[in-house]
C-alpha atoms as one frame of an Amber mdcrd trajectory, in Angstrom:
protein
 151.529 -21.798  92.500 148.857 -20.377  94.799 148.571 -22.056  98.212 146.767
 -21.231 101.426 147.565 -21.027 105.121 144.542 -21.944 107.239 144.485 -21.270
 110.995 142.260 -23.179 113.411 140.352 -19.973 114.234 139.162 -19.850 110.616
 141.586 -17.199 109.336 142.801 -17.907 105.793 145.837 -16.394 104.068 146.361
 -16.869 100.331 149.964 -16.764  99.115 152.504 -18.191  96.727 153.688 -21.688
  97.445 157.343 -22.669  97.126 159.397 -25.613  98.274 157.495 -28.892  98.552
 153.857 -29.135  97.411 152.995 -31.479 100.280 150.247 -30.408 102.717 151.373
 -30.069 106.342 149.782 -29.170 109.674 151.511 -27.865 112.787 151.617 -25.247
 115.522 152.097 -21.805 113.945 154.722 -19.693 115.747 156.722 -16.581 114.897
 160.407 -15.684 115.129 161.539 -12.042 115.318 165.144 -12.553 114.164 166.346
 -10.389 111.278 168.959 -12.920 110.162 169.795 -16.571 110.803 166.949 -18.183
 108.879 169.090 -21.215 107.992 169.763 -21.953 111.656 166.066 -21.423 112.429
 165.002 -23.842 109.689 167.383 -26.514 110.995 166.768 -26.010 114.743 165.273
 -29.293 116.098 163.306 -27.313 118.692 160.906 -26.337 115.883 159.884 -29.971
 115.374 156.241 -30.093 114.290 155.896 -26.305 114.029 155.172 -23.968 111.129
 157.545 -21.035 111.526 156.679 -17.465 110.563 159.501 -14.950 110.151 158.519
 -11.371 110.998 161.410  -9.924 108.980 159.887  -9.209 105.543 162.638 -10.384
 103.144 164.071 -13.880 103.632 166.573 -15.926 101.643 168.790 -13.142 100.339
 172.019 -14.948 101.260 170.805 -18.407 100.298 171.485 -21.703 102.035 175.052
 -22.936 102.585 176.574 -26.197 103.798 178.053 -24.854 107.063 175.334 -23.097
 109.070 172.979 -25.980 109.817 171.993 -26.764 113.409 170.931 -30.318 112.513
 171.318 -32.684 109.580 167.593 -33.232 109.100 165.331 -30.179 109.593 162.201
 -30.950 111.626 159.958 -27.948 110.918 156.559 -28.628 109.358 156.414 -25.478
 107.254 157.728 -21.972 106.632 155.893 -18.639 106.188 157.436 -15.409 104.867
 156.381 -12.094 103.374 158.859 -12.323 100.496 161.345 -15.056  99.538 164.386
 -14.178  97.436 164.630 -16.097  94.153 168.232 -15.089  93.426 170.380 -14.979
  96.589 173.703 -13.166  96.549 176.417 -14.586  98.786 179.701 -16.329  98.026
 178.773 -19.274 100.283 175.284 -19.776  98.855 174.627 -23.228  97.361 170.809
 -23.413  97.246 167.853 -21.070  97.247 165.183 -21.549  99.899 162.924 -23.049
  97.236 165.557 -25.583  96.174 166.387 -26.582  99.728 162.756 -26.984 100.796
 162.069 -29.139  97.740 164.997 -31.385  98.718 163.769 -31.662 102.307 160.042
 -32.001 101.520 159.114 -28.865 103.474 156.168 -26.731 102.292 156.518 -22.958
 102.371 154.360 -19.986 101.472 155.245 -16.363 100.642 153.154 -13.285  99.971
 151.544 -13.600 103.409 150.898 -10.550 105.577 153.236 -11.771 108.336 152.561
  -8.680 110.483 148.863  -9.496 110.574 149.597 -13.155 111.269 151.970 -12.237
 114.108 149.375  -9.903 115.658 146.825 -12.731 115.605 149.252 -15.064 117.407
 150.173 -12.397 119.950 146.499 -11.708 120.658 145.130 -15.248 120.777 148.254
 -17.333 121.399 149.830 -19.985 119.217 147.353 -21.676 116.894 147.333 -24.862
 114.891 147.514 -24.267 111.174 147.958 -25.927 107.804 149.774 -25.068 104.598
 147.809 -26.693 101.788 146.729 -26.430  98.177 144.311 -23.732  97.086 141.891
 -26.459  95.998 141.503 -27.801  99.552 138.128 -27.117 101.172 138.605 -24.758
 104.115 135.948 -26.404 106.301 137.454 -29.855 105.773 140.900 -28.550 106.796
 139.433 -26.775 109.840 137.747 -29.978 110.977 141.091 -31.777 110.785 142.875
 -29.001 112.657 140.286 -28.874 115.425 140.013 -32.643 115.662 143.728 -33.469
 115.807 145.873 -32.794 118.853 149.513 -31.753 118.620 152.095 -34.562 118.854
 153.812 -35.268 122.171 156.822 -37.291 120.965 158.862 -34.509 119.375 161.952
 -35.208 121.498 161.897 -38.853 120.453 161.704 -37.751 116.806 164.769 -35.489
 116.876 167.063 -37.107 119.469 169.934 -39.333 118.366 169.089 -43.032 118.501
 172.523 -44.139 119.731 175.443 -42.612 121.613 178.440 -41.263 119.704 181.686
 -39.479 120.645 183.065 -36.111 119.610 186.596 -36.559 120.967 188.763 -33.998
 122.702 191.537 -34.020 125.306 189.839 -31.848 127.918 187.054 -32.563 130.394
 184.629 -35.342 129.496 181.117 -33.941 129.029 178.089 -36.143 128.421 175.695
 -34.158 126.248 172.123 -35.448 126.551 170.426 -34.904 123.191 166.806 -33.766
 123.533 167.003 -32.103 120.113 170.503 -30.683 120.321 171.591 -27.758 118.201
 175.034 -28.351 116.721 176.080 -24.946 118.051 176.178 -26.401 121.575 178.450
 -29.207 120.429 180.655 -26.708 118.570 181.124 -24.611 121.712 182.174 -27.659
 123.742 184.511 -28.827 120.970 186.001 -25.341 120.767 187.012 -25.777 124.409
 188.561 -29.191 123.645 185.978 -31.106 125.682 185.793 -34.860 125.230 182.078
 -35.018 124.389 179.843 -38.074 124.322 176.373 -37.388 122.901 173.693 -39.741
 124.264 169.974 -40.281 123.459 167.236 -38.522 125.423 166.166 -41.713 127.221
 169.598 -42.675 128.535 169.396 -43.568 132.232 171.371 -41.971 135.059 173.215
 -45.269 135.605 174.273 -45.469 131.951 175.478 -41.859 131.969 177.463 -42.252
 135.196 179.116 -45.381 133.789 180.696 -43.115 131.148 182.614 -41.410 133.996
 181.737 -37.833 132.950 183.280 -34.715 134.442 180.124 -32.768 133.567 176.610
 -33.217 132.174 175.073 -30.953 129.537 171.291 -30.993 129.062 170.465 -29.771
 125.558 167.618 -27.813 124.067 164.712 -29.582 122.396 161.085 -29.311 121.268
 157.737 -29.669 122.988 156.428 -29.873 126.536 159.025 -30.895 129.153 156.344
 -32.939 130.939 156.259 -35.240 127.895 159.779 -36.469 128.787 159.338 -37.942
 132.306 162.237 -40.370 131.842 164.596 -37.400 131.493 163.317 -35.903 134.755
 164.114 -39.175 136.543 167.565 -39.284 134.948 168.352 -35.772 136.183 167.217
 -36.693 139.706 169.651 -39.612 139.647 172.614 -37.444 138.647 172.075 -34.218
 140.630 174.864 -33.718 143.134 177.103 -36.399 141.631 178.364 -34.513 138.543
 178.270 -30.775 137.652 175.348 -30.006 135.360 174.463 -27.276 132.840 171.082
 -27.122 131.078 169.886 -25.058 128.123 166.257 -24.332 127.118 164.352 -27.647
 127.387 167.223 -28.862 129.584 166.509 -25.897 131.877 162.828 -26.833 132.133
 163.547 -30.524 132.774 166.048 -29.542 135.479 163.366 -27.419 137.172 160.868
 -30.293 137.107 163.493 -32.628 138.586 163.977 -30.193 141.467 160.284 -29.997
 142.304 159.295 -26.881 140.335 156.562 -26.675 137.702 156.323 -25.518 134.084
 153.495 -24.128 131.962 152.802 -23.270 128.339 153.304 -19.616 127.359 150.803
 -17.659 125.285 153.100 -17.320 122.278 156.586 -18.012 123.624 159.946 -16.387
 122.985 161.474 -16.912 119.555 164.102 -14.559 118.204 167.638 -13.261 118.610
 166.985  -9.951 120.393 165.591 -10.849 123.834 167.075  -8.867 126.771 167.876
 -10.920 129.875 168.998  -9.535 133.227 171.431 -11.336 135.532 170.098 -10.901
 139.062 173.484 -10.941 140.815 175.189  -8.237 138.759 172.295  -6.387 137.113
 174.022  -6.884 133.768 171.765  -7.208 130.723 172.552  -9.532 127.823 170.812
  -9.687 124.448 170.033 -13.333 123.835 168.782 -15.830 121.298 165.654 -17.714
 122.402 163.285 -20.393 121.158 160.796 -21.793 123.667 157.059 -22.065 124.263
 157.140 -23.189 127.921 158.386 -21.503 131.074 159.201 -22.359 134.687 156.521
 -21.078 137.085 158.065 -18.698 139.633 155.546 -19.561 142.360 156.535 -23.227
 142.123 160.085 -22.416 143.268 158.903 -21.747 146.823 160.350 -24.475 149.017
 162.541 -25.826 146.218 166.370 -25.857 146.287 166.463 -23.518 143.268 167.423
 -19.854 143.019 166.558 -17.510 140.140 169.682 -16.182 138.429 168.237 -14.493
 135.314 164.914 -12.959 134.256 163.496 -11.786 130.911 163.110  -8.014 130.865
 160.214  -8.114 128.378 157.824 -10.142 130.521 159.608 -11.041 133.778 159.683
 -14.797 133.119 162.490 -16.948 134.531 165.553 -17.205 132.294 168.071 -18.853
 134.601 168.289 -21.067 137.690 170.946 -22.524 139.940 170.821 -25.192 142.608
 171.580 -23.893 146.098 173.319 -27.044 147.303 174.948 -28.851 144.366 176.932
 -27.676 141.298 174.194 -27.222 138.711 172.798 -24.261 136.772 170.597 -23.705
 133.737 169.421 -20.984 131.365 166.273 -20.709 129.259 168.045 -18.888 126.411
 170.735 -20.053 123.973 174.320 -19.068 124.873 175.665 -20.855 121.770 174.073
 -17.986 119.773 173.213 -19.837 116.594 171.885 -17.504 115.351 172.183 -14.430
 117.512 174.448 -12.280 119.698 177.320 -13.783 121.677 176.681 -11.878 124.925
 176.121 -15.086 126.937 178.784 -17.288 125.347 180.872 -17.198 128.539 178.373
 -19.547 130.234 180.235 -22.451 128.656 183.399 -21.221 130.382 181.488 -20.956
 133.673 180.425 -24.565 133.244 184.009 -25.722 132.704 185.195 -23.636 135.659
 182.542 -25.363 137.774 183.890 -28.736 136.670 187.449 -27.650 137.424 186.475
 -26.394 140.879 184.673 -29.656 141.720 187.644 -31.752 140.635 190.046 -29.632
 142.677 187.830 -30.016 145.748 187.790 -33.768 145.172 191.589 -33.875 145.007
 191.874 -31.762 148.169 189.486 -34.072 150.008 191.553 -37.109 149.015 194.769
 -35.439 150.162 193.258 -34.726 153.592 192.205 -38.333 154.204 194.059 -39.796
 157.184 195.356 -43.372 156.689
């Protein structure tokens, strides 16, 4: 089944369609990870995007029931050089083709993904469409150039109602902007009593849950499209320890008076080196983001840079100078990717513990 990938600059790739035969448009991005395609496919941060994998052979270990990062994948399409028809792994339950058919996701193989990646790196992310070979290219280009990208991705992927993931440790309210299940797994692993809440939950509603800590999750799109979350963060800062990841990091920066901007082609992959400013230690991290915090906007803000990306010098971590709150742009839950930064979850819990101990000490020193 021949299909075509059409980019808004007029470039056309002809390949072999698999998965769903539906036509889809979206922002075309690339991921440099060599493994972890199942987690990439099911990462809510790819909502509305057509994902290109630079690694040439994809699908060799199939799709299994355990490695999903969300129940309902939100990607618009998938592009690979070669897709395996007969995966070999004891956990495999579906091929990529079978899974994409079930989930109504169009995919295309036989594409020169190196050429496609070079185009994106040179010109930046582009809108594109996976469609039938019979579709007129000019008609598709007119649609691509005439339609703007959606701005409600967070609303699409966030939970619609709060739910608990019980534990006997510290209570953490996890704000779901498009949460990867890996974040929830890491908190559960540490026996946290987690309550997951929708993206538009107010500061008052969150504080009524009596949390020991607040986790701001990852998610898709432009952080400036979620102004209600910025106001929520402003209402909580200084009252409860806070830890933000990816989109949560960007929203935290906006709440503290900094600014964000769209990157040329973003960071997407599991091999990005990040340097911790305090120690000079370098960690290899998993990343998936198309926006960054502007360094110049931190002047006069209460924020301090804690981590930077070694590839391009962009900000990868922040902490508040006056209240217990820190964030990172990368993914310490490492799904997929290296586990170099997994200890950040322990740092978050240690921050909570320290704040509670200070609170107890303050109460003990009160004179009656």
